[in-house]
JSON list of C-alpha atoms in Angstrom, two decimals:
[
{"chain": "A", "resi": 1, "resn": "PRO", "atom": "CA", "xyz": [0.00, 0.00, 0.00]},
{"chain": "A", "resi": 2, "resn": "SER", "atom": "CA", "xyz": [1.19, 3.51, -0.77]},
{"chain": "A", "resi": 3, "resn": "SER", "atom": "CA", "xyz": [2.25, 5.64, 2.16]},
{"chain": "A", "resi": 4, "resn": "PRO", "atom": "CA", "xyz": [0.18, 8.75, 2.94]},
{"chain": "A", "resi": 5, "resn": "TYR", "atom": "CA", "xyz": [1.37, 12.05, 1.54]},
{"chain": "A", "resi": 6, "resn": "ASP", "atom": "CA", "xyz": [3.67, 13.81, 4.02]},
{"chain": "A", "resi": 7, "resn": "GLY", "atom": "CA", "xyz": [5.02, 16.59, 1.82]},
{"chain": "A", "resi": 8, "resn": "PRO", "atom": "CA", "xyz": [4.33, 20.32, 2.04]},
{"chain": "A", "resi": 9, "resn": "GLY", "atom": "CA", "xyz": [0.77, 21.46, 2.12]},
{"chain": "A", "resi": 10, "resn": "LEU", "atom": "CA", "xyz": [-1.00, 22.61, -1.02]},
{"chain": "A", "resi": 11, "resn": "THR", "atom": "CA", "xyz": [-1.53, 26.33, -1.42]},
{"chain": "A", "resi": 12, "resn": "ILE", "atom": "CA", "xyz": [-3.85, 27.72, -4.09]},
{"chain": "A", "resi": 13, "resn": "SER", "atom": "CA", "xyz": [-4.45, 31.25, -5.19]},
{"chain": "A", "resi": 14, "resn": "ALA", "atom": "CA", "xyz": [-7.44, 33.25, -4.01]},
{"chain": "A", "resi": 15, "resn": "ARG", "atom": "CA", "xyz": [-8.91, 33.22, -7.52]},
{"chain": "A", "resi": 16, "resn": "VAL", "atom": "CA", "xyz": [-8.81, 29.43, -7.76]},
{"chain": "A", "resi": 17, "resn": "HIS", "atom": "CA", "xyz": [-10.20, 29.12, -4.27]},
{"chain": "A", "resi": 18, "resn": "ALA", "atom": "CA", "xyz": [-13.11, 31.41, -5.16]},
{"chain": "A", "resi": 19, "resn": "VAL", "atom": "CA", "xyz": [-13.89, 29.42, -8.30]},
{"chain": "A", "resi": 20, "resn": "LEU", "atom": "CA", "xyz": [-13.95, 26.10, -6.40]},
{"chain": "A", "resi": 21, "resn": "GLU", "atom": "CA", "xyz": [-16.28, 27.37, -3.68]},
{"chain": "A", "resi": 22, "resn": "PRO", "atom": "CA", "xyz": [-19.42, 25.54, -5.07]},
{"chain": "A", "resi": 23, "resn": "VAL", "atom": "CA", "xyz": [-17.58, 22.20, -4.95]},
{"chain": "A", "resi": 24, "resn": "ARG", "atom": "CA", "xyz": [-15.51, 22.85, -1.83]},
{"chain": "A", "resi": 25, "resn": "ARG", "atom": "CA", "xyz": [-16.82, 19.78, 0.01]},
{"chain": "A", "resi": 26, "resn": "LEU", "atom": "CA", "xyz": [-16.02, 17.49, -2.96]},
{"chain": "A", "resi": 27, "resn": "TYR", "atom": "CA", "xyz": [-12.64, 19.16, -3.43]},
{"chain": "A", "resi": 28, "resn": "ARG", "atom": "CA", "xyz": [-11.60, 18.44, 0.16]},
{"chain": "A", "resi": 29, "resn": "GLN", "atom": "CA", "xyz": [-12.42, 14.74, -0.31]},
{"chain": "A", "resi": 30, "resn": "THR", "atom": "CA", "xyz": [-9.76, 14.35, -3.01]},
{"chain": "A", "resi": 31, "resn": "SER", "atom": "CA", "xyz": [-6.08, 13.54, -2.64]},
{"chain": "A", "resi": 32, "resn": "VAL", "atom": "CA", "xyz": [-3.34, 16.18, -2.76]},
{"chain": "A", "resi": 33, "resn": "TYR", "atom": "CA", "xyz": [-2.34, 14.93, -6.20]},
{"chain": "A", "resi": 34, "resn": "MET", "atom": "CA", "xyz": [-5.87, 15.35, -7.51]},
{"chain": "A", "resi": 35, "resn": "GLN", "atom": "CA", "xyz": [-6.19, 18.77, -5.84]},
{"chain": "A", "resi": 36, "resn": "ARG", "atom": "CA", "xyz": [-3.09, 19.92, -7.71]},
{"chain": "A", "resi": 37, "resn": "ARG", "atom": "CA", "xyz": [-4.57, 18.73, -11.02]},
{"chain": "A", "resi": 38, "resn": "ILE", "atom": "CA", "xyz": [-7.86, 20.53, -10.33]},
{"chain": "A", "resi": 39, "resn": "ALA", "atom": "CA", "xyz": [-6.08, 23.73, -9.37]},
{"chain": "A", "resi": 40, "resn": "ARG", "atom": "CA", "xyz": [-3.94, 23.62, -12.52]},
{"chain": "A", "resi": 41, "resn": "GLU", "atom": "CA", "xyz": [-7.03, 23.12, -14.70]},
{"chain": "A", "resi": 42, "resn": "VAL", "atom": "CA", "xyz": [-8.84, 26.04, -13.10]},
{"chain": "A", "resi": 43, "resn": "GLY", "atom": "CA", "xyz": [-5.75, 28.23, -13.56]},
{"chain": "A", "resi": 44, "resn": "ARG", "atom": "CA", "xyz": [-5.43, 27.20, -17.20]},
{"chain": "A", "resi": 45, "resn": "GLN", "atom": "CA", "xyz": [-9.03, 28.20, -17.98]},
{"chain": "A", "resi": 46, "resn": "LEU", "atom": "CA", "xyz": [-8.66, 31.51, -16.13]},
{"chain": "A", "resi": 47, "resn": "ARG", "atom": "CA", "xyz": [-5.56, 32.32, -18.17]},
{"chain": "A", "resi": 48, "resn": "SER", "atom": "CA", "xyz": [-7.44, 31.47, -21.40]},
{"chain": "A", "resi": 49, "resn": "GLY", "atom": "CA", "xyz": [-9.80, 34.38, -20.71]},
{"chain": "A", "resi": 50, "resn": "ILE", "atom": "CA", "xyz": [-12.74, 32.72, -18.97]},
{"chain": "A", "resi": 51, "resn": "ASP", "atom": "CA", "xyz": [-14.18, 34.94, -16.25]},
{"chain": "A", "resi": 52, "resn": "GLU", "atom": "CA", "xyz": [-14.04, 33.74, -12.62]},
{"chain": "A", "resi": 53, "resn": "ALA", "atom": "CA", "xyz": [-17.77, 34.26, -12.19]},
{"chain": "A", "resi": 54, "resn": "ARG", "atom": "CA", "xyz": [-18.49, 32.25, -15.34]},
{"chain": "A", "resi": 55, "resn": "LEU", "atom": "CA", "xyz": [-16.36, 29.29, -14.25]},
{"chain": "A", "resi": 56, "resn": "ARG", "atom": "CA", "xyz": [-17.84, 29.38, -10.77]},
{"chain": "A", "resi": 57, "resn": "GLN", "atom": "CA", "xyz": [-21.36, 29.54, -12.19]},
{"chain": "A", "resi": 58, "resn": "ARG", "atom": "CA", "xyz": [-20.56, 26.52, -14.35]},
{"chain": "A", "resi": 59, "resn": "LEU", "atom": "CA", "xyz": [-19.51, 24.45, -11.33]},
{"chain": "A", "resi": 60, "resn": "GLU", "atom": "CA", "xyz": [-22.50, 25.59, -9.28]},
{"chain": "A", "resi": 61, "resn": "THR", "atom": "CA", "xyz": [-25.01, 24.76, -12.02]},
{"chain": "A", "resi": 62, "resn": "ARG", "atom": "CA", "xyz": [-23.64, 21.28, -12.63]},
{"chain": "A", "resi": 63, "resn": "VAL", "atom": "CA", "xyz": [-23.26, 20.32, -8.99]},
{"chain": "A", "resi": 64, "resn": "CYS", "atom": "CA", "xyz": [-26.86, 21.41, -8.34]},
{"chain": "A", "resi": 65, "resn": "ARG", "atom": "CA", "xyz": [-28.07, 19.03, -11.05]},
{"chain": "A", "resi": 66, "resn": "THR", "atom": "CA", "xyz": [-26.21, 16.08, -9.53]},
{"chain": "A", "resi": 67, "resn": "PHE", "atom": "CA", "xyz": [-26.85, 14.07, -6.38]},
{"chain": "A", "resi": 68, "resn": "THR", "atom": "CA", "xyz": [-23.54, 14.52, -4.60]},
{"chain": "A", "resi": 69, "resn": "ASP", "atom": "CA", "xyz": [-24.13, 11.35, -2.58]},
{"chain": "A", "resi": 70, "resn": "GLU", "atom": "CA", "xyz": [-23.94, 9.36, -5.83]},
{"chain": "A", "resi": 71, "resn": "ILE", "atom": "CA", "xyz": [-20.52, 10.75, -6.81]},
{"chain": "A", "resi": 72, "resn": "ARG", "atom": "CA", "xyz": [-18.07, 7.91, -6.24]},
{"chain": "A", "resi": 73, "resn": "ASP", "atom": "CA", "xyz": [-14.88, 9.79, -7.21]},
{"chain": "A", "resi": 74, "resn": "PRO", "atom": "CA", "xyz": [-15.12, 13.53, -6.43]},
{"chain": "A", "resi": 75, "resn": "GLY", "atom": "CA", "xyz": [-11.82, 14.41, -8.12]},
{"chain": "A", "resi": 76, "resn": "ARG", "atom": "CA", "xyz": [-12.72, 12.75, -11.41]},
{"chain": "A", "resi": 77, "resn": "TRP", "atom": "CA", "xyz": [-16.19, 14.32, -11.30]},
{"chain": "A", "resi": 78, "resn": "ILE", "atom": "CA", "xyz": [-14.76, 17.83, -10.91]},
{"chain": "A", "resi": 79, "resn": "LEU", "atom": "CA", "xyz": [-12.29, 17.30, -13.78]},
{"chain": "A", "resi": 80, "resn": "GLY", "atom": "CA", "xyz": [-14.62, 15.33, -16.06]},
{"chain": "A", "resi": 81, "resn": "VAL", "atom": "CA", "xyz": [-18.02, 16.89, -15.40]},
{"chain": "A", "resi": 82, "resn": "GLY", "atom": "CA", "xyz": [-17.75, 20.12, -13.44]},
{"chain": "A", "resi": 83, "resn": "LEU", "atom": "CA", "xyz": [-14.96, 21.99, -15.26]},
{"chain": "A", "resi": 84, "resn": "PRO", "atom": "CA", "xyz": [-15.15, 21.03, -19.00]},
{"chain": "A", "resi": 85, "resn": "HIS", "atom": "CA", "xyz": [-16.57, 23.55, -21.45]},
{"chain": "A", "resi": 86, "resn": "TRP", "atom": "CA", "xyz": [-19.87, 22.42, -22.95]},
{"chain": "A", "resi": 87, "resn": "GLY", "atom": "CA", "xyz": [-21.31, 24.01, -26.06]},
{"chain": "A", "resi": 88, "resn": "CYS", "atom": "CA", "xyz": [-20.30, 24.80, -29.61]},
{"chain": "A", "resi": 89, "resn": "GLY", "atom": "CA", "xyz": [-17.00, 26.23, -30.78]},
{"chain": "A", "resi": 90, "resn": "ILE", "atom": "CA", "xyz": [-17.97, 29.80, -29.89]},
{"chain": "A", "resi": 91, "resn": "PHE", "atom": "CA", "xyz": [-15.92, 30.98, -26.92]},
{"chain": "A", "resi": 92, "resn": "ASP", "atom": "CA", "xyz": [-18.84, 32.92, -25.41]},
{"chain": "A", "resi": 93, "resn": "CYS", "atom": "CA", "xyz": [-21.16, 29.90, -25.57]},
{"chain": "A", "resi": 94, "resn": "GLU", "atom": "CA", "xyz": [-21.81, 28.24, -22.23]},
{"chain": "A", "resi": 95, "resn": "ALA", "atom": "CA", "xyz": [-23.82, 25.01, -22.75]},
{"chain": "A", "resi": 96, "resn": "GLY", "atom": "CA", "xyz": [-26.07, 26.62, -25.38]},
{"chain": "A", "resi": 97, "resn": "VAL", "atom": "CA", "xyz": [-26.34, 30.07, -23.77]},
{"chain": "A", "resi": 98, "resn": "LEU", "atom": "CA", "xyz": [-24.17, 33.10, -24.60]},
{"chain": "A", "resi": 99, "resn": "TRP", "atom": "CA", "xyz": [-22.48, 34.20, -21.38]},
{"chain": "A", "resi": 100, "resn": "SER", "atom": "CA", "xyz": [-22.22, 37.85, -22.32]},
{"chain": "A", "resi": 101, "resn": "SER", "atom": "CA", "xyz": [-25.89, 38.35, -23.25]},
{"chain": "A", "resi": 102, "resn": "GLY", "atom": "CA", "xyz": [-27.77, 35.40, -21.79]},
{"chain": "A", "resi": 103, "resn": "ARG", "atom": "CA", "xyz": [-29.37, 34.63, -25.14]},
{"chain": "A", "resi": 104, "resn": "ARG", "atom": "CA", "xyz": [-29.71, 31.22, -26.69]},
{"chain": "A", "resi": 105, "resn": "CYS", "atom": "CA", "xyz": [-26.82, 30.29, -28.95]},
{"chain": "A", "resi": 106, "resn": "SER", "atom": "CA", "xyz": [-28.08, 30.09, -32.55]},
{"chain": "A", "resi": 107, "resn": "VAL", "atom": "CA", "xyz": [-25.32, 27.68, -33.53]},
{"chain": "A", "resi": 108, "resn": "CYS", "atom": "CA", "xyz": [-26.25, 25.22, -30.78]},
{"chain": "A", "resi": 109, "resn": "GLU", "atom": "CA", "xyz": [-29.94, 25.49, -31.70]},
{"chain": "A", "resi": 110, "resn": "GLU", "atom": "CA", "xyz": [-29.13, 24.71, -35.32]},
{"chain": "A", "resi": 111, "resn": "ILE", "atom": "CA", "xyz": [-27.04, 21.70, -34.27]},
{"chain": "A", "resi": 112, "resn": "THR", "atom": "CA", "xyz": [-29.91, 20.48, -32.08]},
{"chain": "A", "resi": 113, "resn": "ARG", "atom": "CA", "xyz": [-32.41, 20.80, -34.95]},
{"chain": "A", "resi": 114, "resn": "ASP", "atom": "CA", "xyz": [-30.13, 18.87, -37.29]},
{"chain": "A", "resi": 115, "resn": "ARG", "atom": "CA", "xyz": [-29.73, 16.08, -34.76]},
{"chain": "A", "resi": 116, "resn": "ARG", "atom": "CA", "xyz": [-33.48, 15.84, -34.20]},
{"chain": "A", "resi": 117, "resn": "ARG", "atom": "CA", "xyz": [-34.11, 15.80, -37.94]},
{"chain": "A", "resi": 118, "resn": "ALA", "atom": "CA", "xyz": [-31.53, 13.06, -38.45]},
{"chain": "A", "resi": 119, "resn": "THR", "atom": "CA", "xyz": [-33.01, 11.03, -35.58]},
{"chain": "A", "resi": 120, "resn": "ALA", "atom": "CA", "xyz": [-36.53, 11.40, -36.97]},
{"chain": "A", "resi": 121, "resn": "GLN", "atom": "CA", "xyz": [-35.40, 10.26, -40.41]},
{"chain": "A", "resi": 122, "resn": "HIS", "atom": "CA", "xyz": [-33.55, 7.32, -38.91]},
{"chain": "A", "resi": 123, "resn": "GLU", "atom": "CA", "xyz": [-36.56, 6.22, -36.85]},
{"chain": "A", "resi": 124, "resn": "ALA", "atom": "CA", "xyz": [-39.07, 6.74, -39.66]},
{"chain": "A", "resi": 125, "resn": "PRO", "atom": "CA", "xyz": [-40.54, 3.41, -40.80]},
{"chain": "A", "resi": 126, "resn": "THR", "atom": "CA", "xyz": [-39.22, 2.18, -44.09]},
{"chain": "A", "resi": 127, "resn": "PRO", "atom": "CA", "xyz": [-42.02, 2.01, -46.68]},
{"chain": "A", "resi": 128, "resn": "ALA", "atom": "CA", "xyz": [-42.93, -1.55, -47.34]},
{"chain": "A", "resi": 129, "resn": "ILE", "atom": "CA", "xyz": [-42.16, -2.85, -50.79]},
{"chain": "A", "resi": 130, "resn": "VAL", "atom": "CA", "xyz": [-45.39, -3.94, -52.43]},
{"chain": "A", "resi": 131, "resn": "HIS", "atom": "CA", "xyz": [-45.04, -6.78, -54.84]},
{"chain": "A", "resi": 132, "resn": "ARG", "atom": "CA", "xyz": [-47.86, -6.68, -57.33]},
{"chain": "A", "resi": 133, "resn": "ILE", "atom": "CA", "xyz": [-49.36, -10.05, -58.04]},
{"chain": "A", "resi": 134, "resn": "PRO", "atom": "CA", "xyz": [-50.22, -10.37, -61.72]},
{"chain": "A", "resi": 135, "resn": "ALA", "atom": "CA", "xyz": [-53.84, -10.99, -62.41]},
{"chain": "A", "resi": 136, "resn": "ARG", "atom": "CA", "xyz": [-54.66, -14.53, -63.17]},
{"chain": "A", "resi": 137, "resn": "VAL", "atom": "CA", "xyz": [-55.37, -15.11, -66.83]},
{"chain": "A", "resi": 138, "resn": "PRO", "atom": "CA", "xyz": [-58.28, -17.49, -67.21]},
{"chain": "A", "resi": 139, "resn": "VAL", "atom": "CA", "xyz": [-57.07, -20.63, -68.84]},
{"chain": "A", "resi": 140, "resn": "GLN", "atom": "CA", "xyz": [-59.42, -21.87, -71.45]},
{"chain": "A", "resi": 141, "resn": "SER", "atom": "CA", "xyz": [-60.21, -25.47, -70.87]},
{"chain": "A", "resi": 142, "resn": "SER", "atom": "CA", "xyz": [-59.37, -27.72, -73.71]},
{"chain": "A", "resi": 143, "resn": "ALA", "atom": "CA", "xyz": [-62.17, -29.09, -75.79]},
{"chain": "A", "resi": 144, "resn": "PRO", "atom": "CA", "xyz": [-63.73, -32.16, -74.21]},
{"chain": "A", "resi": 145, "resn": "ALA", "atom": "CA", "xyz": [-62.44, -35.37, -75.59]},
{"chain": "A", "resi": 146, "resn": "ALA", "atom": "CA", "xyz": [-64.65, -36.91, -78.18]},
{"chain": "A", "resi": 147, "resn": "PRO", "atom": "CA", "xyz": [-66.52, -39.95, -76.87]},
{"chain": "A", "resi": 148, "resn": "ARG", "atom": "CA", "xyz": [-64.94, -43.19, -77.90]},
{"chain": "A", "resi": 149, "resn": "GLY", "atom": "CA", "xyz": [-66.26, -46.68, -78.23]},
{"chain": "A", "resi": 150, "resn": "ARG", "atom": "CA", "xyz": [-65.22, -50.08, -79.50]},
{"chain": "A", "resi": 151, "resn": "CYS", "atom": "CA", "xyz": [-65.94, -51.54, -82.91]},
{"chain": "A", "resi": 152, "resn": "PRO", "atom": "CA", "xyz": [-68.29, -54.50, -82.36]},
{"chain": "A", "resi": 153, "resn": "GLU", "atom": "CA", "xyz": [-66.31, -56.64, -84.87]},
{"chain": "A", "resi": 154, "resn": "CYS", "atom": "CA", "xyz": [-62.60, -55.89, -84.39]},
{"chain": "A", "resi": 155, "resn": "GLY", "atom": "CA", "xyz": [-62.66, -54.01, -81.08]},
{"chain": "A", "resi": 156, "resn": "CYS", "atom": "CA", "xyz": [-60.64, -50.97, -82.21]},
{"chain": "A", "resi": 157, "resn": "ALA", "atom": "CA", "xyz": [-61.52, -47.50, -80.91]},
{"chain": "A", "resi": 158, "resn": "VAL", "atom": "CA", "xyz": [-64.18, -45.65, -82.89]},
{"chain": "A", "resi": 159, "resn": "LEU", "atom": "CA", "xyz": [-65.88, -42.25, -82.55]},
{"chain": "A", "resi": 160, "resn": "VAL", "atom": "CA", "xyz": [-69.32, -42.39, -80.95]},
{"chain": "A", "resi": 161, "resn": "LEU", "atom": "CA", "xyz": [-71.59, -39.57, -82.06]},
{"chain": "A", "resi": 162, "resn": "ASN", "atom": "CA", "xyz": [-74.63, -40.68, -80.11]},
{"chain": "A", "resi": 163, "resn": "ARG", "atom": "CA", "xyz": [-73.99, -42.25, -76.76]},
{"chain": "A", "resi": 164, "resn": "SER", "atom": "CA", "xyz": [-77.49, -43.64, -76.58]},
{"chain": "A", "resi": 165, "resn": "GLU", "atom": "CA", "xyz": [-76.74, -45.91, -79.56]},
{"chain": "A", "resi": 166, "resn": "PRO", "atom": "CA", "xyz": [-74.21, -48.77, -79.68]},
{"chain": "A", "resi": 167, "resn": "ALA", "atom": "CA", "xyz": [-70.75, -48.05, -81.09]},
{"chain": "A", "resi": 168, "resn": "PRO", "atom": "CA", "xyz": [-70.62, -48.31, -84.89]},
{"chain": "A", "resi": 169, "resn": "ARG", "atom": "CA", "xyz": [-68.24, -50.42, -86.93]},
{"chain": "A", "resi": 170, "resn": "CYS", "atom": "CA", "xyz": [-64.84, -49.03, -87.79]},
{"chain": "A", "resi": 171, "resn": "ARG", "atom": "CA", "xyz": [-64.18, -47.98, -91.36]},
{"chain": "A", "resi": 172, "resn": "PRO", "atom": "CA", "xyz": [-62.35, -51.17, -92.45]},
{"chain": "A", "resi": 173, "resn": "CYS", "atom": "CA", "xyz": [-65.08, -53.37, -90.98]},
{"chain": "A", "resi": 174, "resn": "ARG", "atom": "CA", "xyz": [-67.78, -51.16, -92.47]},
{"chain": "A", "resi": 175, "resn": "GLU", "atom": "CA", "xyz": [-66.18, -51.30, -95.94]},
{"chain": "A", "resi": 176, "resn": "GLU", "atom": "CA", "xyz": [-65.68, -55.04, -95.61]},
{"chain": "A", "resi": 177, "resn": "HIS", "atom": "CA", "xyz": [-69.25, -55.52, -94.47]},
{"chain": "A", "resi": 178, "resn": "GLU", "atom": "CA", "xyz": [-70.68, -53.38, -97.26]},
{"chain": "A", "resi": 179, "resn": "GLY", "atom": "CA", "xyz": [-68.41, -55.03, -99.86]},
{"chain": "A", "resi": 180, "resn": "GLY", "atom": "CA", "xyz": [-69.37, -58.52, -98.70]},
{"chain": "A", "resi": 181, "resn": "ARG", "atom": "CA", "xyz": [-73.03, -57.64, -98.77]},
{"chain": "A", "resi": 182, "resn": "ALA", "atom": "CA", "xyz": [-72.74, -56.30, -102.32]},
{"chain": "A", "resi": 183, "resn": "SER", "atom": "CA", "xyz": [-70.88, -59.34, -103.66]},
{"chain": "A", "resi": 184, "resn": "GLY", "atom": "CA", "xyz": [-72.92, -61.70, -101.51]},
{"chain": "A", "resi": 185, "resn": "PRO", "atom": "CA", "xyz": [-70.24, -64.20, -100.52]},
{"chain": "A", "resi": 186, "resn": "SER", "atom": "CA", "xyz": [-71.51, -67.16, -98.64]},
{"chain": "A", "resi": 187, "resn": "PRO", "atom": "CA", "xyz": [-70.65, -67.27, -94.94]},
{"chain": "A", "resi": 188, "resn": "SER", "atom": "CA", "xyz": [-68.92, -70.58, -95.50]},
{"chain": "A", "resi": 189, "resn": "ALA", "atom": "CA", "xyz": [-66.34, -68.82, -97.71]},
{"chain": "A", "resi": 190, "resn": "HIS", "atom": "CA", "xyz": [-64.94, -66.95, -94.73]},
{"chain": "A", "resi": 191, "resn": "PRO", "atom": "CA", "xyz": [-62.17, -68.78, -92.89]},
{"chain": "A", "resi": 192, "resn": "GLU", "atom": "CA", "xyz": [-63.17, -70.05, -89.52]},
{"chain": "A", "resi": 193, "resn": "GLY", "atom": "CA", "xyz": [-59.76, -70.10, -87.81]},
{"chain": "A", "resi": 194, "resn": "CYS", "atom": "CA", "xyz": [-57.30, -67.19, -87.42]},
{"chain": "A", "resi": 195, "resn": "ALA", "atom": "CA", "xyz": [-54.21, -67.50, -89.59]},
{"chain": "A", "resi": 196, "resn": "GLY", "atom": "CA", "xyz": [-52.09, -65.33, -87.25]},
{"chain": "A", "resi": 197, "resn": "TRP", "atom": "CA", "xyz": [-50.38, -62.08, -88.14]},
{"chain": "A", "resi": 198, "resn": "ASP", "atom": "CA", "xyz": [-47.00, -63.77, -88.66]},
{"chain": "A", "resi": 199, "resn": "GLY", "atom": "CA", "xyz": [-48.34, -66.81, -90.48]},
{"chain": "A", "resi": 200, "resn": "SER", "atom": "CA", "xyz": [-47.80, -69.12, -87.51]},
{"chain": "A", "resi": 201, "resn": "GLY", "atom": "CA", "xyz": [-51.50, -69.69, -87.00]},
{"chain": "A", "resi": 202, "resn": "CYS", "atom": "CA", "xyz": [-53.81, -68.79, -84.12]},
{"chain": "A", "resi": 203, "resn": "THR", "atom": "CA", "xyz": [-56.45, -70.76, -82.23]},
{"chain": "A", "resi": 204, "resn": "ARG", "atom": "CA", "xyz": [-58.85, -67.84, -82.00]},
{"chain": "A", "resi": 205, "resn": "PRO", "atom": "CA", "xyz": [-61.80, -67.53, -84.40]},
{"chain": "A", "resi": 206, "resn": "ALA", "atom": "CA", "xyz": [-61.31, -65.26, -87.39]},
{"chain": "A", "resi": 207, "resn": "LEU", "atom": "CA", "xyz": [-63.43, -62.16, -87.99]},
{"chain": "A", "resi": 208, "resn": "GLY", "atom": "CA", "xyz": [-64.96, -61.58, -91.40]},
{"chain": "A", "resi": 209, "resn": "SER", "atom": "CA", "xyz": [-62.94, -62.30, -94.49]},
{"chain": "A", "resi": 210, "resn": "THR", "atom": "CA", "xyz": [-59.64, -61.06, -93.10]},
{"chain": "A", "resi": 211, "resn": "GLY", "atom": "CA", "xyz": [-58.70, -64.43, -91.70]},
{"chain": "A", "resi": 212, "resn": "LEU", "atom": "CA", "xyz": [-57.50, -62.77, -88.46]},
{"chain": "A", "resi": 213, "resn": "CYS", "atom": "CA", "xyz": [-58.96, -62.64, -85.00]},
{"chain": "A", "resi": 214, "resn": "VAL", "atom": "CA", "xyz": [-59.55, -59.41, -83.08]},
{"chain": "A", "resi": 215, "resn": "ARG", "atom": "CA", "xyz": [-56.15, -59.51, -81.38]},
{"chain": "A", "resi": 216, "resn": "CYS", "atom": "CA", "xyz": [-54.06, -60.39, -84.45]},
{"chain": "A", "resi": 217, "resn": "ARG", "atom": "CA", "xyz": [-55.86, -57.82, -86.54]}
]
């Protein structure tokens, strides 16, 4: 642990002492090292042209807005909160108020408006992107399939114009039937057994004069 300070006592000028009057209780709670730093900072600002009353008013205003019981480090609070200059770059500006006239600083007001405008634009909801759904084009249904049936003689598919009537013969069977009726061949002239489509013969009965059964035909 570091040994307590046993050097010469700290002496400050009357001007610095007068400036630190609003925070005297906090100032006394700091170490000698921190008291020297605070005194040097006050002297620096006084030499830069800041009035004693202005610097004292700054400390008084800020300590009145703070609960002193919540200040954990008095020395750091005085250097980091109580003494710094707040405001724009204008020397006469004191936290948004001109010290010489007491009027509001126009530069600080403009900066505040710009910040509020930027915040409002940032928090504004982003317009939702609307995706237009193309209208559905009615799809024309294809023409209904023509009714189909089976030829009563060979069994191939034929077009049925009237569903209430039995399916008609296909064209080959119709031509064969009409040709046979015109020439009048005897039924016994037609072969009874199927010859087979490859000539190997078939056990099924033949249809008409083709000599083939329904399957081979």
